PDB file of C-alpha atoms in Angstrom:
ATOM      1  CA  UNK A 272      16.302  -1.563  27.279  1.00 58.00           C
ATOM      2  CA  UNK A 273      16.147  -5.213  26.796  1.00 83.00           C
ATOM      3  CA  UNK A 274      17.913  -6.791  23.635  1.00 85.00           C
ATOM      4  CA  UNK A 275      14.314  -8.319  23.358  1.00 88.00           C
ATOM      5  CA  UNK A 276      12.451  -4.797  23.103  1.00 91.00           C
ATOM      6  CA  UNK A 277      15.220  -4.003  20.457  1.00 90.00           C
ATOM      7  CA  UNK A 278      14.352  -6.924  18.445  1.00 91.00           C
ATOM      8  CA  UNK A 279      10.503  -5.951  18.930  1.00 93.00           C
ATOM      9  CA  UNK A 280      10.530  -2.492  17.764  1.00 93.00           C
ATOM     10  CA  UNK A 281      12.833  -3.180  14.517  1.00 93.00           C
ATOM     11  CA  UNK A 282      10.320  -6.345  13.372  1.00 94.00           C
ATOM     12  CA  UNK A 283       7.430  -3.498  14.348  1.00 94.00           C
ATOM     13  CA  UNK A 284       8.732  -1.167  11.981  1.00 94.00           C
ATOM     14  CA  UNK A 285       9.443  -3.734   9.620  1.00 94.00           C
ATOM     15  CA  UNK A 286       6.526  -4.700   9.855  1.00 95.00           C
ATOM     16  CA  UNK A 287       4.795  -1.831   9.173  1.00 95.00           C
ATOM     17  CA  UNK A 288       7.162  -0.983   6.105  1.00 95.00           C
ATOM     18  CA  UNK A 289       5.775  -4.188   4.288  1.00 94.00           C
ATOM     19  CA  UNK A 290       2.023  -3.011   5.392  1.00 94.00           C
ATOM     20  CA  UNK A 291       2.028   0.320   3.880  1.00 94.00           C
ATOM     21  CA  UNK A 292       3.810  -1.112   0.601  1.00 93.00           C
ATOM     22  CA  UNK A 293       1.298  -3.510   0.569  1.00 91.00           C
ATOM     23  CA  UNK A 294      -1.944  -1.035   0.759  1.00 88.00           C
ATOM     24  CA  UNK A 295       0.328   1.349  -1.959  1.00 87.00           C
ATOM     25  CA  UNK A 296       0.251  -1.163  -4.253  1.00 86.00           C
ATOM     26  CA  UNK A 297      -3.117  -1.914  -3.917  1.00 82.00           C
ATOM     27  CA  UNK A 298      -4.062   1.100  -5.018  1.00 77.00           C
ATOM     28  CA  UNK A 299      -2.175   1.318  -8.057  1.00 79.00           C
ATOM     29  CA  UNK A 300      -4.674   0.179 -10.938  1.00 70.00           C
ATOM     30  CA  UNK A 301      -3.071  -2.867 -13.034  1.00 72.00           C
ATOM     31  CA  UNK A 302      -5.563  -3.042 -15.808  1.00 69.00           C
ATOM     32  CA  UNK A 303      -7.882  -4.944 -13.627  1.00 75.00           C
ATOM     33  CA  UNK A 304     -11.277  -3.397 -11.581  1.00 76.00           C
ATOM     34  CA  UNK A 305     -10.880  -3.643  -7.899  1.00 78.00           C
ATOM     35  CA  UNK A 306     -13.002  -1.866  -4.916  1.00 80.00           C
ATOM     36  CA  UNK A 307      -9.591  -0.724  -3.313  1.00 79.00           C
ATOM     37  CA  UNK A 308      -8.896   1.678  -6.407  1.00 79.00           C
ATOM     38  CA  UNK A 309     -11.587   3.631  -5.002  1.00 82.00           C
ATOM     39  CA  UNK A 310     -10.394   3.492  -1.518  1.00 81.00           C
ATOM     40  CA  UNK A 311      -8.660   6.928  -1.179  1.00 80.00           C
ATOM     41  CA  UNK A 312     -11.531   8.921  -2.840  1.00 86.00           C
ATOM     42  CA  UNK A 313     -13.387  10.630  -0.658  1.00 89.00           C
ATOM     43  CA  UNK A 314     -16.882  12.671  -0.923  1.00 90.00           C
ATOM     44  CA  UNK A 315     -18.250  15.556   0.298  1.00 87.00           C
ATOM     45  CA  UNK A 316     -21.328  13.957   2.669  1.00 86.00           C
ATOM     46  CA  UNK A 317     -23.380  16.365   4.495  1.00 85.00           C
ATOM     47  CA  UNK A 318     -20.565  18.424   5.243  1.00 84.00           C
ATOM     48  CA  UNK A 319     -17.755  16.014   6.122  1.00 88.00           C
ATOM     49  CA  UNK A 320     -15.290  14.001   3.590  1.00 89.00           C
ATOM     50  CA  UNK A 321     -16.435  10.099   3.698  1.00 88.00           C
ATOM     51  CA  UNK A 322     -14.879   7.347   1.775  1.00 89.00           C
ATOM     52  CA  UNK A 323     -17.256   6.296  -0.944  1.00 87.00           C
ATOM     53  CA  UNK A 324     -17.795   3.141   0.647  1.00 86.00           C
ATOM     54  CA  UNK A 325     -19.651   4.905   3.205  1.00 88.00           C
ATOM     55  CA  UNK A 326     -22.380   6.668   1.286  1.00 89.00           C
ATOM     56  CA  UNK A 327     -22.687   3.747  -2.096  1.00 90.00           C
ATOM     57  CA  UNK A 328     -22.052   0.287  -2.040  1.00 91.00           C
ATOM     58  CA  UNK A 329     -19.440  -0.762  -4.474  1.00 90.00           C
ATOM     59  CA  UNK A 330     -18.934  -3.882  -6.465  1.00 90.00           C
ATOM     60  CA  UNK A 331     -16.811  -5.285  -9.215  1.00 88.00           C
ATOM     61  CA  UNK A 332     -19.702  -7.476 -11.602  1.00 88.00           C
ATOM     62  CA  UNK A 333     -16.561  -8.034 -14.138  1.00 85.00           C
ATOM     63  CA  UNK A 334     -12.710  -7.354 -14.321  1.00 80.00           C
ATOM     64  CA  UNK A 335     -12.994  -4.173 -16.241  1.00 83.00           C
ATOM     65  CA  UNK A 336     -16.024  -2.732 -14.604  1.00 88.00           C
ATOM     66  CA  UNK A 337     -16.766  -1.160 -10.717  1.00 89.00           C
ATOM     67  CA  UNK A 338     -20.342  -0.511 -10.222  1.00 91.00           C
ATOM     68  CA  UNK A 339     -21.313   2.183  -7.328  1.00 90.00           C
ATOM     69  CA  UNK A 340     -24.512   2.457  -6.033  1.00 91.00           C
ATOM     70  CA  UNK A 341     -25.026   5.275  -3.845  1.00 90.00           C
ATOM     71  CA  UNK A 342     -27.933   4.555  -0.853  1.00 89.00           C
ATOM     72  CA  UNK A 343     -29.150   8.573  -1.387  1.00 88.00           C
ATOM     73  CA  UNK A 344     -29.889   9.983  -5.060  1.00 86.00           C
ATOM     74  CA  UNK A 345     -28.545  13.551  -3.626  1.00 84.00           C
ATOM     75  CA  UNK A 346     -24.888  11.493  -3.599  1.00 86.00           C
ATOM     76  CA  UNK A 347     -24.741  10.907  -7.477  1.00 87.00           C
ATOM     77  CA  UNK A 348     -23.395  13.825  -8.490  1.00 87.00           C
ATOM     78  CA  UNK A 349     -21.281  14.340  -5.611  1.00 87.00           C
ATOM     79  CA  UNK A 350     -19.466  10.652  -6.278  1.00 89.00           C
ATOM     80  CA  UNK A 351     -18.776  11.310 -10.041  1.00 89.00           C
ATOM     81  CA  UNK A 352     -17.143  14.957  -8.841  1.00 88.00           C
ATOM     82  CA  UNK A 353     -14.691  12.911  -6.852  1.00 88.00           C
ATOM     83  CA  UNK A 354     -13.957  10.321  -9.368  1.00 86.00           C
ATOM     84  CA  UNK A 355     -13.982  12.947 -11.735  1.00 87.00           C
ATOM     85  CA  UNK A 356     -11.126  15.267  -9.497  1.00 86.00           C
ATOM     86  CA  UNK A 357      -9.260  12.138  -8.364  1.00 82.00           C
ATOM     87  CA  UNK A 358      -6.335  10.790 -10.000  1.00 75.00           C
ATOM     88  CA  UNK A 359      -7.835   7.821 -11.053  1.00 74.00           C
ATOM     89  CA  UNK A 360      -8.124   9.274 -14.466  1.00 75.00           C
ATOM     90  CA  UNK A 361     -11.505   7.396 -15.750  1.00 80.00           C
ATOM     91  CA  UNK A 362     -14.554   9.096 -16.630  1.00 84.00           C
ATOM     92  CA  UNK A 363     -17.727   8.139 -14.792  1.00 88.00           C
ATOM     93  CA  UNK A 364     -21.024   6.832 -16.433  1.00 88.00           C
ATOM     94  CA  UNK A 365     -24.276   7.530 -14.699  1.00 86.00           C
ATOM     95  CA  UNK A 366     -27.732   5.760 -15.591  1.00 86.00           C
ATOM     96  CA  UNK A 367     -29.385   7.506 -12.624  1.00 81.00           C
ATOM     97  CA  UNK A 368     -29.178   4.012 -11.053  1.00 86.00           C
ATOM     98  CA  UNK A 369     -26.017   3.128 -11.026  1.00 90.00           C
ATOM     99  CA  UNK A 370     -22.314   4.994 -11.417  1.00 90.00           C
ATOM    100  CA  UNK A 371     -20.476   2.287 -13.669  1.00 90.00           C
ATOM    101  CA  UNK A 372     -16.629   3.117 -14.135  1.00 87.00           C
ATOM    102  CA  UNK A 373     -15.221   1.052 -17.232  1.00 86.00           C
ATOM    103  CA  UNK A 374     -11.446   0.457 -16.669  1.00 82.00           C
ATOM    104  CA  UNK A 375      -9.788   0.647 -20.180  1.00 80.00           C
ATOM    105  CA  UNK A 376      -6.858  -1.464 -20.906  1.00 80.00           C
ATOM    106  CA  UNK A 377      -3.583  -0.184 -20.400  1.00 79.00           C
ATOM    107  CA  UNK A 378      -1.051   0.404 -22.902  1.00 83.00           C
ATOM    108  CA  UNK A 379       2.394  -0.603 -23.239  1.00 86.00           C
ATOM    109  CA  UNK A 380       3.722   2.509 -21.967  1.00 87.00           C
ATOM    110  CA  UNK A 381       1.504   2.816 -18.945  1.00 83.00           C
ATOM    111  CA  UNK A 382       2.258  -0.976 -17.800  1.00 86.00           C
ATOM    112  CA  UNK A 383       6.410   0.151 -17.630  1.00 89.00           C
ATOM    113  CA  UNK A 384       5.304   3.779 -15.910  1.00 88.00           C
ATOM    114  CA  UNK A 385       3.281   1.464 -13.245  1.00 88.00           C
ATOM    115  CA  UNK A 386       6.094  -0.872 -12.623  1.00 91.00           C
ATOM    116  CA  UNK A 387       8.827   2.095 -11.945  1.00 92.00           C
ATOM    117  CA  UNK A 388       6.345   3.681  -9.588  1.00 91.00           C
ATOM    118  CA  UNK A 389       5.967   0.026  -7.641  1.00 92.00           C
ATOM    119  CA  UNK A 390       9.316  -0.123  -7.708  1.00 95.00           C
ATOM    120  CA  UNK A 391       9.706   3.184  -6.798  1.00 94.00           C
ATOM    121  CA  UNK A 392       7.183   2.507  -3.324  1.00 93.00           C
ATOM    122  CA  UNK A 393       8.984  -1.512  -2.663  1.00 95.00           C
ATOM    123  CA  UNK A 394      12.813   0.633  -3.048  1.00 96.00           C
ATOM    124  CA  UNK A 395      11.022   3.357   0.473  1.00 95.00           C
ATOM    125  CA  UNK A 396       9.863  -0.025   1.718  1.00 95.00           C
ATOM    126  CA  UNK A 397      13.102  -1.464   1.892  1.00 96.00           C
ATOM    127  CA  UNK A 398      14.544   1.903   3.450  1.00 96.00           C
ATOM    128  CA  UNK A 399      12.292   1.518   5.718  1.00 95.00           C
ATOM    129  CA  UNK A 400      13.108  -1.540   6.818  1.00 95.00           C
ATOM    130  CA  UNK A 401      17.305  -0.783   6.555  1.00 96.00           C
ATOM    131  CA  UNK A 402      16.202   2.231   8.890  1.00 95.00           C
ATOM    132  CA  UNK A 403      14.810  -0.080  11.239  1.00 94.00           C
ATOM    133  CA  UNK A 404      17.532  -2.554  11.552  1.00 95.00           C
ATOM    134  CA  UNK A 405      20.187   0.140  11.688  1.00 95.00           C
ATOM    135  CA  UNK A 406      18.577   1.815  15.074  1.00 94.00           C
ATOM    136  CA  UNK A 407      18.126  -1.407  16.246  1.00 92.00           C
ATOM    137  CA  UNK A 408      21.902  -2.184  15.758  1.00 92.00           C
ATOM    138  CA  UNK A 409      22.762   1.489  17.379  1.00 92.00           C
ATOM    139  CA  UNK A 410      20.537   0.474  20.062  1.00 90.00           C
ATOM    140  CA  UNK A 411      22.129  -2.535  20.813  1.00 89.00           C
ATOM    141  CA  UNK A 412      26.199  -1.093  20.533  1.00 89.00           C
ATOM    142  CA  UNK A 413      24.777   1.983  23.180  1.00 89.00           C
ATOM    143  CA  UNK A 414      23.684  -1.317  25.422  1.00 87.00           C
ATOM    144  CA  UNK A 415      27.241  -2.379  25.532  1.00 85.00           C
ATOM    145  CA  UNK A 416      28.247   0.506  26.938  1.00 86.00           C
ATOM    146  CA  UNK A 417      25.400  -0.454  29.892  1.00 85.00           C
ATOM    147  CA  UNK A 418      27.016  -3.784  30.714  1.00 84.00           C
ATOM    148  CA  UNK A 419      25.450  -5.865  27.748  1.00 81.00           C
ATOM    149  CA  UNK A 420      27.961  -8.539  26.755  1.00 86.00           C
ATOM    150  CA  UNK A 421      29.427  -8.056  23.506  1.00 86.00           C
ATOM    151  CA  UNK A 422      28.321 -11.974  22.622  1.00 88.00           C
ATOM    152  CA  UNK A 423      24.662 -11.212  23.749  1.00 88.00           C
ATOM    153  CA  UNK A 424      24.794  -8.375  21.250  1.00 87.00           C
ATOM    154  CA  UNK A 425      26.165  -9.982  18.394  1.00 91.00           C
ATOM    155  CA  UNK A 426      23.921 -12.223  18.619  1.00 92.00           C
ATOM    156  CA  UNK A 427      21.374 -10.043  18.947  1.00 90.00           C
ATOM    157  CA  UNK A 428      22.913  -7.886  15.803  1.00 92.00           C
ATOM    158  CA  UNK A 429      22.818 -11.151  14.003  1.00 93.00           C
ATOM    159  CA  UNK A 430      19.196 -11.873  14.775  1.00 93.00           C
ATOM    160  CA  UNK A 431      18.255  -8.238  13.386  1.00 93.00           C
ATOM    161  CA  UNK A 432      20.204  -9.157  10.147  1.00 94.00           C
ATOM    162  CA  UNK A 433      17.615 -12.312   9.826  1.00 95.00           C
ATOM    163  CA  UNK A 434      14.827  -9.945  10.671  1.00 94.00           C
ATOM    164  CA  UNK A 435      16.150  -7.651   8.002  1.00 95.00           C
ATOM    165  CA  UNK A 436      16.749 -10.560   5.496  1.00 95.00           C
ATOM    166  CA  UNK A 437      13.014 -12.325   5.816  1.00 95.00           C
ATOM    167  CA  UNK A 438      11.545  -8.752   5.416  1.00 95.00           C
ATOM    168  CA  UNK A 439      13.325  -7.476   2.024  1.00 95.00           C
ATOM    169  CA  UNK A 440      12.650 -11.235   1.204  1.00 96.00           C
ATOM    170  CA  UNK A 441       8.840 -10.664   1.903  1.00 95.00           C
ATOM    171  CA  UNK A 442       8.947  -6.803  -0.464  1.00 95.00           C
ATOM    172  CA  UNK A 443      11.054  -8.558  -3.068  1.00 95.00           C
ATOM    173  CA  UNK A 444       7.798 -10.856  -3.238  1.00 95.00           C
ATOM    174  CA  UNK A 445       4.954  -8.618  -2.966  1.00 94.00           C
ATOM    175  CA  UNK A 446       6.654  -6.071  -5.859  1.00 94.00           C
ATOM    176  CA  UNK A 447       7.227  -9.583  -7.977  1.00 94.00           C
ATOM    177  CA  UNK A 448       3.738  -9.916  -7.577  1.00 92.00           C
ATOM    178  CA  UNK A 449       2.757  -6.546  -8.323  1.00 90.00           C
ATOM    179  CA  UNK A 450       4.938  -6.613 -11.561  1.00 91.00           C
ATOM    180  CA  UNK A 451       3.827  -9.539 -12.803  1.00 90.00           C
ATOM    181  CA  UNK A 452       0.167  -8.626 -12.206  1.00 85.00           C
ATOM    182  CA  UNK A 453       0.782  -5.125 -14.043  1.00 85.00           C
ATOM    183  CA  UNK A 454       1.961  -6.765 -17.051  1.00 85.00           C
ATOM    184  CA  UNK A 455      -0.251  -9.420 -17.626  1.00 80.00           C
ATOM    185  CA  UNK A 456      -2.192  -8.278 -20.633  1.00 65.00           C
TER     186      UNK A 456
END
């Protein structure tokens, strides 16, 4: 393999590490309405499990309110059932137009239970990306043993460590941000 494709597949995973921290976060609820709190609930739809975003459209009129309003009456009762069962842990109201879901304010408590758990998700995120960089170091000391020079690979190693550096850099930032927002009252 090329020190190149090394390089690729460790700012890949990287990559990906700060993606999936990103969407996680997202869908932990900091006192604020947002569409993507709804994102993982999914409804029973003529037989097959659909996001609710499929069957109602969804909007946020104020920052402690999501309004749902489902295209087919029949899908009512079938969106509160999977608010109700999710873990969101708020209790739909239905006006037989539209499903309004009033986010209550979060107490003091909650706010320092949220931060541990995005803590919890940046700390895999950063193991993530300590997983990637230390294959693509192994990779790289099996290469010497192919006829890579050893100052083509430490540079190479060095480069990875940079890699490594921007992207705990980058989680550091996003969980900051996620902190911060989370205990905003």
């Amino acid at each position: 393999m090329e020190v190149k494709e090394y390089l690729q597949n460790a700012e890949d995973s990287m990559q990906l590490a700060v993606e999936y921290l990103d969407d996680t976060l997202s869908h932990i609820r900091a006192g604020k309405a947002s569409a993507r709190l709804l994102d993982g609930i999914r409804v029973d739809y003529y037989g097959s499990q659909a996001p609710i975003s499929n069957v109602a459209n969804i909007s946020v009129p104020d920052a402690r309110t999501i309004a749902i309003t489902p295209w087919e009456k029949s899908m009512f009762r079938e969106i509160e059932k999977a608010i109700i069962n999710s873990e969101l842990g708020i209790t739909p109201e239905n006006n037989g137009e539209v499903i309004r879901l009033c986010i209550p304010p979060l107490t003091e408590d909650r706010r320092k239970q949220l931060v541990k758990q995005s803590k919890a998700e940046a700390e895999t995120a950063k193991v993530s990306v300590r997983n990637a960089r230390r294959e693509a170091i192994e990779g790289l000391k099996k290469e010497i043993k192919n006829g890579l020079s050893e100052d083509i690979e430490k540079d190479a190693e060095a480069s990875v460590q940079k890699l490594h550096d921007r992207f705990m850099k980058q989680i550091d930032g996003i969980f900051a941000d996620k902190e911060k927002e989370i205990l905003t009252v």
